[in-house]
C-alpha cells in the first residue's frame, strides 16, 4: 500500500483528475515539498507549480515538472549545498520524472518584480542546482505563477508577485527574441543536432511568442499552435502544421533545420516590427 502524500488536497485532486498526469508526478512533488521544507524551514515562504502543470497542458512524454520556490532571504551557502544534495538525491529516484525537475529559489524581495541580472539558484532538467543569471523569460514565469500557479505551500502567489501587464508580457517576449536569432544564425551550434521533438518545441515556443505579441496574452503551447494554424499565412502555416508530426519523436533530421531557422527569423522580424 502506498503512503499518503503530503500535498494539499486541492492540488492533489487536480493532479489526479488530469488523465495526462501520471501518478509518478505527485509522488515526485511530494518528495520535493518535504525536502525543501526540511532544509529551508522558516526561510521557505512558498512553493508553487508553474509551466505545463499549472497551465493544464502537461505532456507525459515531453513536459518537465516545473516549480517556483519563494524564500524569505537569499539562500545561504549551507542551504544551497543542502538543496543541491537533495536534488542530486531526487534525480536518482526510480521515477521517470526525477531528472525532469526544473525550478528556482527566489527571495521574496526579488519575486515581486523581475530585475535583469540577478543570479539565483536554478535547476534545469538533467543538471545540478547552480547559480544562474535570470533573463526576461522569468517575467513570463512570474505571470504563470501569479495567474495559474498551484500552491504546494505558502500564501496565494498574487500576494507575492505584482500584476504583470500585457505590455510587460509583450516587452519580455521582444527582449528574448535576439537570443533566438543568434541561435538561428549559428547553424553549427550542437543544439541544431537535437531530435525532432526538440525542434517541435522550438516551433511551439515561437508560436507562443507570436501569439503573445499579437494578443497580449500568454497561452499554453497547444493554444499557441492552434492560434498559429488559424492565423499565420503560408509558408509559416505549413511549418507549424509539419511540426505537429515531429512532436515527441526521438529521430533526427538535419534537413529541416533551414525551415526552422527561417521560422525563427520571421518571428524575430515580427517582434522588431512591433517596436516600429
C-alpha positions as a Python dict, from the first residue, in 0.01 Angstrom:
ca = {
    (1, 'X'): (0, 0, 0),
    (2, 'X'): (137, 343, -92),
    (3, 'X'): (178, 603, 180),
    (4, 'X'): (-49, 912, 173),
    (5, 'X'): (102, 1217, 8),
    (6, 'X'): (158, 1546, 188),
    (7, 'X'): (48, 1768, -99),
    (8, 'X'): (-254, 1997, -40),
    (9, 'X'): (-575, 1810, -111),
    (10, 'X'): (-696, 2055, -375),
    (11, 'X'): (-370, 2029, -568),
    (12, 'X'): (-361, 1652, -532),
    (13, 'X'): (-720, 1626, -654),
    (14, 'X'): (-645, 1842, -956),
    (15, 'X'): (-335, 1642, -1049),
    (16, 'X'): (-517, 1312, -1009),
    (17, 'X'): (-816, 1431, -1212),
    (18, 'X'): (-598, 1508, -1514),
    (19, 'X'): (-556, 1184, -1715),
    (20, 'X'): (-237, 1319, -1879),
    (21, 'X'): (-52, 1342, -1544),
    (22, 'X'): (96, 1007, -1432),
    (23, 'X'): (83, 913, -1063),
    (24, 'X'): (462, 940, -1051),
    (25, 'X'): (437, 1320, -1080),
    (26, 'X'): (254, 1380, -748),
    (27, 'X'): (490, 1129, -584),
    (28, 'X'): (792, 1330, -701),
    (29, 'X'): (633, 1659, -596),
    (30, 'X'): (567, 1517, -251),
    (31, 'X'): (936, 1429, -212),
    (32, 'X'): (1032, 1776, -336),
    (33, 'X'): (797, 1951, -95),
    (34, 'X'): (916, 1754, 207),
    (35, 'X'): (1281, 1801, 116),
    (36, 'X'): (1252, 2176, 65),
    (37, 'X'): (1056, 2223, 386),
    (38, 'X'): (1308, 2023, 586),
    (39, 'X'): (1609, 2214, 452),
    (40, 'X'): (1472, 2570, 441),
    (41, 'X'): (1240, 2570, 742),
    (42, 'X'): (1140, 2929, 823),
    (43, 'X'): (1325, 3055, 516),
    (44, 'X'): (1062, 2893, 291),
    (45, 'X'): (780, 3134, 207),
    (46, 'X'): (604, 2925, -56),
    (47, 'X'): (641, 2653, -317),
    (48, 'X'): (438, 2665, -638),
    (49, 'X'): (392, 2474, -963),
    (50, 'X'): (438, 2658, -1291),
    (51, 'X'): (475, 2556, -1654),
    (52, 'X'): (254, 2291, -1811),
    (53, 'X'): (136, 2156, -1476),
    (54, 'X'): (-6, 2498, -1391),
    (55, 'X'): (-133, 2580, -1742),
    (56, 'X'): (-312, 2245, -1779),
    (57, 'X'): (-125, 2118, -2086),
    (58, 'X'): (110, 1859, -1935),
    (59, 'X'): (254, 1619, -2191),
    (60, 'X'): (365, 1296, -2021),
    (61, 'X'): (623, 1232, -2295),
    (62, 'X'): (778, 1578, -2315),
    (63, 'X'): (690, 1805, -2022),
    (64, 'X'): (912, 1900, -1731),
    (65, 'X'): (798, 1923, -1370),
    (66, 'X'): (837, 2295, -1308),
    (67, 'X'): (843, 2454, -964),
    (68, 'X'): (890, 2804, -824),
    (69, 'X'): (1018, 2843, -467),
    (70, 'X'): (998, 3171, -278),
    (71, 'X'): (1233, 3224, 15),
    (72, 'X'): (1244, 3488, 287),
    (73, 'X'): (1605, 3570, 205),
    (74, 'X'): (1867, 3465, -48),
    (75, 'X'): (1991, 3112, 14),
    (76, 'X'): (2289, 3079, 242),
    (77, 'X'): (2586, 2874, 127),
    (78, 'X'): (2480, 2592, 361),
    (79, 'X'): (2121, 2596, 230),
    (80, 'X'): (2242, 2593, -130),
    (81, 'X'): (2470, 2297, -56),
    (82, 'X'): (2194, 2103, 119),
    (83, 'X'): (1944, 2172, -160),
    (84, 'X'): (2200, 2064, -420),
    (85, 'X'): (2244, 1736, -234),
    (86, 'X'): (1868, 1693, -209),
    (87, 'X'): (1818, 1749, -581),
    (88, 'X'): (2103, 1512, -660),
    (89, 'X'): (1927, 1250, -448),
    (90, 'X'): (1588, 1313, -611),
    (91, 'X'): (1748, 1267, -953),
    (92, 'X'): (1842, 910, -859),
    (93, 'X'): (1488, 805, -766),
    (94, 'X'): (1325, 532, -977),
    (95, 'X'): (1079, 789, -1106),
    (96, 'X'): (1067, 876, -1478),
    (97, 'X'): (1032, 1247, -1397),
    (98, 'X'): (1310, 1260, -1139),
    (99, 'X'): (1556, 1406, -1390),
    (100, 'X'): (1297, 1647, -1532),
    (101, 'X'): (1259, 1882, -1238),
    (102, 'X'): (1313, 2249, -1324),
    (103, 'X'): (1282, 2546, -1092),
    (104, 'X'): (1439, 2830, -898),
    (105, 'X'): (1473, 2959, -543),
    (106, 'X'): (1393, 3330, -542),
    (107, 'X'): (1389, 3559, -235),
    (108, 'X'): (1065, 3743, -157),
    (109, 'X'): (1207, 4086, -245),
    (110, 'X'): (1311, 3963, -591),
    (111, 'X'): (988, 3776, -664),
    (112, 'X'): (769, 4085, -662),
    (113, 'X'): (925, 4238, -975),
    (114, 'X'): (1174, 4094, -1221),
    (115, 'X'): (1520, 4254, -1219),
    (116, 'X'): (1758, 4171, -1501),
    (117, 'X'): (2098, 4039, -1399),
    (118, 'X'): (2011, 3866, -1072),
    (119, 'X'): (2191, 3536, -1018),
    (120, 'X'): (1966, 3291, -837),
    (121, 'X'): (1977, 2919, -750),
    (122, 'X'): (1822, 2749, -1052),
    (123, 'X'): (1770, 2388, -1157),
    (124, 'X'): (1744, 2271, -1517),
    (125, 'X'): (1646, 1922, -1629),
    (126, 'X'): (1927, 1668, -1607),
    (127, 'X'): (2156, 1925, -1444),
    (128, 'X'): (2266, 2015, -1092),
    (129, 'X'): (2138, 2316, -899),
    (130, 'X'): (2351, 2619, -987),
    (131, 'X'): (2363, 2997, -959),
    (132, 'X'): (2219, 3124, -1285),
    (133, 'X'): (2153, 3472, -1421),
    (134, 'X'): (1782, 3503, -1498),
    (135, 'X'): (1667, 3656, -1825),
    (136, 'X'): (1335, 3804, -1935),
    (137, 'X'): (1175, 3460, -1956),
    (138, 'X'): (1131, 3492, -1581),
    (139, 'X'): (882, 3773, -1637),
    (140, 'X'): (668, 3516, -1816),
    (141, 'X'): (729, 3260, -1541),
    (142, 'X'): (614, 3510, -1278),
    (143, 'X'): (296, 3571, -1477),
    (144, 'X'): (221, 3198, -1496),
    (145, 'X'): (278, 3154, -1122),
    (146, 'X'): (72, 3462, -1033),
    (147, 'X'): (-221, 3380, -1261),
    (148, 'X'): (-218, 2998, -1268),
    (149, 'X'): (36, 2869, -1015),
    (150, 'X'): (-64, 2574, -795),
    (151, 'X'): (27, 2622, -429),
    (152, 'X'): (211, 2333, -266),
    (153, 'X'): (260, 2555, 38),
    (154, 'X'): (257, 2923, 124),
    (155, 'X'): (32, 3222, 55),
    (156, 'X'): (-151, 3295, -269),
    (157, 'X'): (107, 3399, -531),
    (158, 'X'): (-94, 3714, -602),
    (159, 'X'): (25, 3841, -262),
    (160, 'X'): (389, 3794, -361),
    (161, 'X'): (402, 3895, -729),
    (162, 'X'): (285, 4230, -863),
    (163, 'X'): (41, 4230, -1156),
    (164, 'X'): (213, 4196, -1494),
    (165, 'X'): (52, 4397, -1773),
    (166, 'X'): (1, 4292, -2133),
    (167, 'X'): (264, 4547, -2238),
    (168, 'X'): (512, 4391, -1996),
    (169, 'X'): (442, 4045, -2138),
    (170, 'X'): (498, 4170, -2492),
    (171, 'X'): (817, 4350, -2392),
    (172, 'X'): (956, 4041, -2220),
    (173, 'X'): (896, 3839, -2537),
    (174, 'X'): (1060, 4105, -2756),
    (175, 'X'): (1365, 4121, -2534),
    (176, 'X'): (1415, 3744, -2555),
    (177, 'X'): (1398, 3726, -2933),
    (178, 'X'): (1757, 3841, -3010),
    (179, 'X'): (1882, 3532, -2827),
    (180, 'X'): (1674, 3311, -3055),
    (181, 'X'): (1803, 3500, -3360),
    (182, 'X'): (2164, 3443, -3255),
    (183, 'X'): (2094, 3072, -3232),
    (184, 'X'): (1920, 3065, -3571),
    (185, 'X'): (2226, 3228, -3723),
    (186, 'X'): (2463, 2967, -3577),
    (187, 'X'): (2387, 2651, -3779),
    (188, 'X'): (2695, 2479, -3636),
    (189, 'X'): (2564, 2503, -3279),
    (190, 'X'): (2537, 2145, -3140),
    (191, 'X'): (2176, 2212, -3038),
    (192, 'X'): (2080, 2202, -3406),
    (193, 'X'): (2150, 1827, -3390),
    (194, 'X'): (1867, 1774, -3140),
    (195, 'X'): (1587, 1530, -3219),
    (196, 'X'): (1260, 1626, -3386),
    (197, 'X'): (1072, 1651, -3057),
    (198, 'X'): (1300, 1935, -2951),
    (199, 'X'): (1255, 2107, -3284),
    (200, 'X'): (878, 2088, -3243),
    (201, 'X'): (932, 2260, -2907),
    (202, 'X'): (1115, 2543, -3086),
    (203, 'X'): (826, 2597, -3326),
    (204, 'X'): (576, 2588, -3037),
    (205, 'X'): (780, 2845, -2847),
    (206, 'X'): (790, 3076, -3149),
    (207, 'X'): (412, 3035, -3191),
    (208, 'X'): (369, 3129, -2827),
    (209, 'X'): (586, 3439, -2871),
    (210, 'X'): (394, 3546, -3182),
    (211, 'X'): (59, 3492, -3007),
    (212, 'X'): (171, 3698, -2707),
    (213, 'X'): (290, 3981, -2933),
    (214, 'X'): (-40, 3978, -3122),
    (215, 'X'): (-282, 3936, -2832),
    (216, 'X'): (-103, 4040, -2514),
    (217, 'X'): (-184, 3704, -2356),
    (218, 'X'): (39, 3412, -2264),
    (219, 'X'): (-123, 3095, -2396),
    (220, 'X'): (-30, 2735, -2335),
    (221, 'X'): (177, 2584, -2614),
    (222, 'X'): (-119, 2387, -2761),
    (223, 'X'): (-327, 2706, -2757),
    (224, 'X'): (-43, 2894, -2928),
    (225, 'X'): (-16, 2630, -3202),
    (226, 'X'): (-394, 2645, -3260),
    (227, 'X'): (-371, 3025, -3283),
    (228, 'X'): (-83, 3000, -3532),
    (229, 'X'): (-268, 2750, -3753),
    (230, 'X'): (-568, 2983, -3761),
    (231, 'X'): (-364, 3299, -3817),
    (232, 'X'): (-31, 3254, -3996),
    (233, 'X'): (-13, 3262, -4377),
    (234, 'X'): (199, 3033, -4591),
    (235, 'X'): (470, 2917, -4576),
    (236, 'X'): (458, 2955, -4197),
    (237, 'X'): (126, 2776, -4161),
    (238, 'X'): (277, 2466, -4322),
    (239, 'X'): (581, 2476, -4094),
    (240, 'X'): (358, 2478, -3787),
    (241, 'X'): (144, 2201, -3935),
    (242, 'X'): (453, 1990, -4012),
    (243, 'X'): (590, 2041, -3662),
    (244, 'X'): (287, 1869, -3512),
    (245, 'X'): (412, 1543, -3666),
    (246, 'X'): (755, 1594, -3503),
    (247, 'X'): (612, 1607, -3153),
    (248, 'X'): (781, 1357, -2917),
    (249, 'X'): (981, 1199, -3199),
    (250, 'X'): (1333, 1099, -3099),
    (251, 'X'): (1461, 1078, -3457),
    (252, 'X'): (1696, 1327, -3623),
    (253, 'X'): (1658, 1516, -3950),
    (254, 'X'): (1908, 1798, -4008),
    (255, 'X'): (1746, 1879, -4343),
    (256, 'X'): (1464, 2053, -4151),
    (257, 'X'): (1698, 2300, -3982),
    (258, 'X'): (1680, 2570, -4254),
    (259, 'X'): (1300, 2569, -4236),
    (260, 'X'): (1310, 2613, -3858),
    (261, 'X'): (1574, 2885, -3884),
    (262, 'X'): (1355, 3076, -4130),
    (263, 'X'): (1060, 3045, -3893),
    (264, 'X'): (1266, 3188, -3606),
    (265, 'X'): (1383, 3479, -3823),
    (266, 'X'): (1023, 3550, -3922),
    (267, 'X'): (916, 3559, -3556),
    (268, 'X'): (1204, 3790, -3468),
    (269, 'X'): (1113, 4017, -3758),
    (270, 'X'): (756, 4034, -3629),
    (271, 'X'): (884, 4129, -3283),
    (272, 'X'): (1108, 4400, -3430),
    (273, 'X'): (819, 4529, -3639),
    (274, 'X'): (608, 4575, -3328),
    (275, 'X'): (869, 4820, -3199),
    (276, 'X'): (836, 5048, -3501),
}
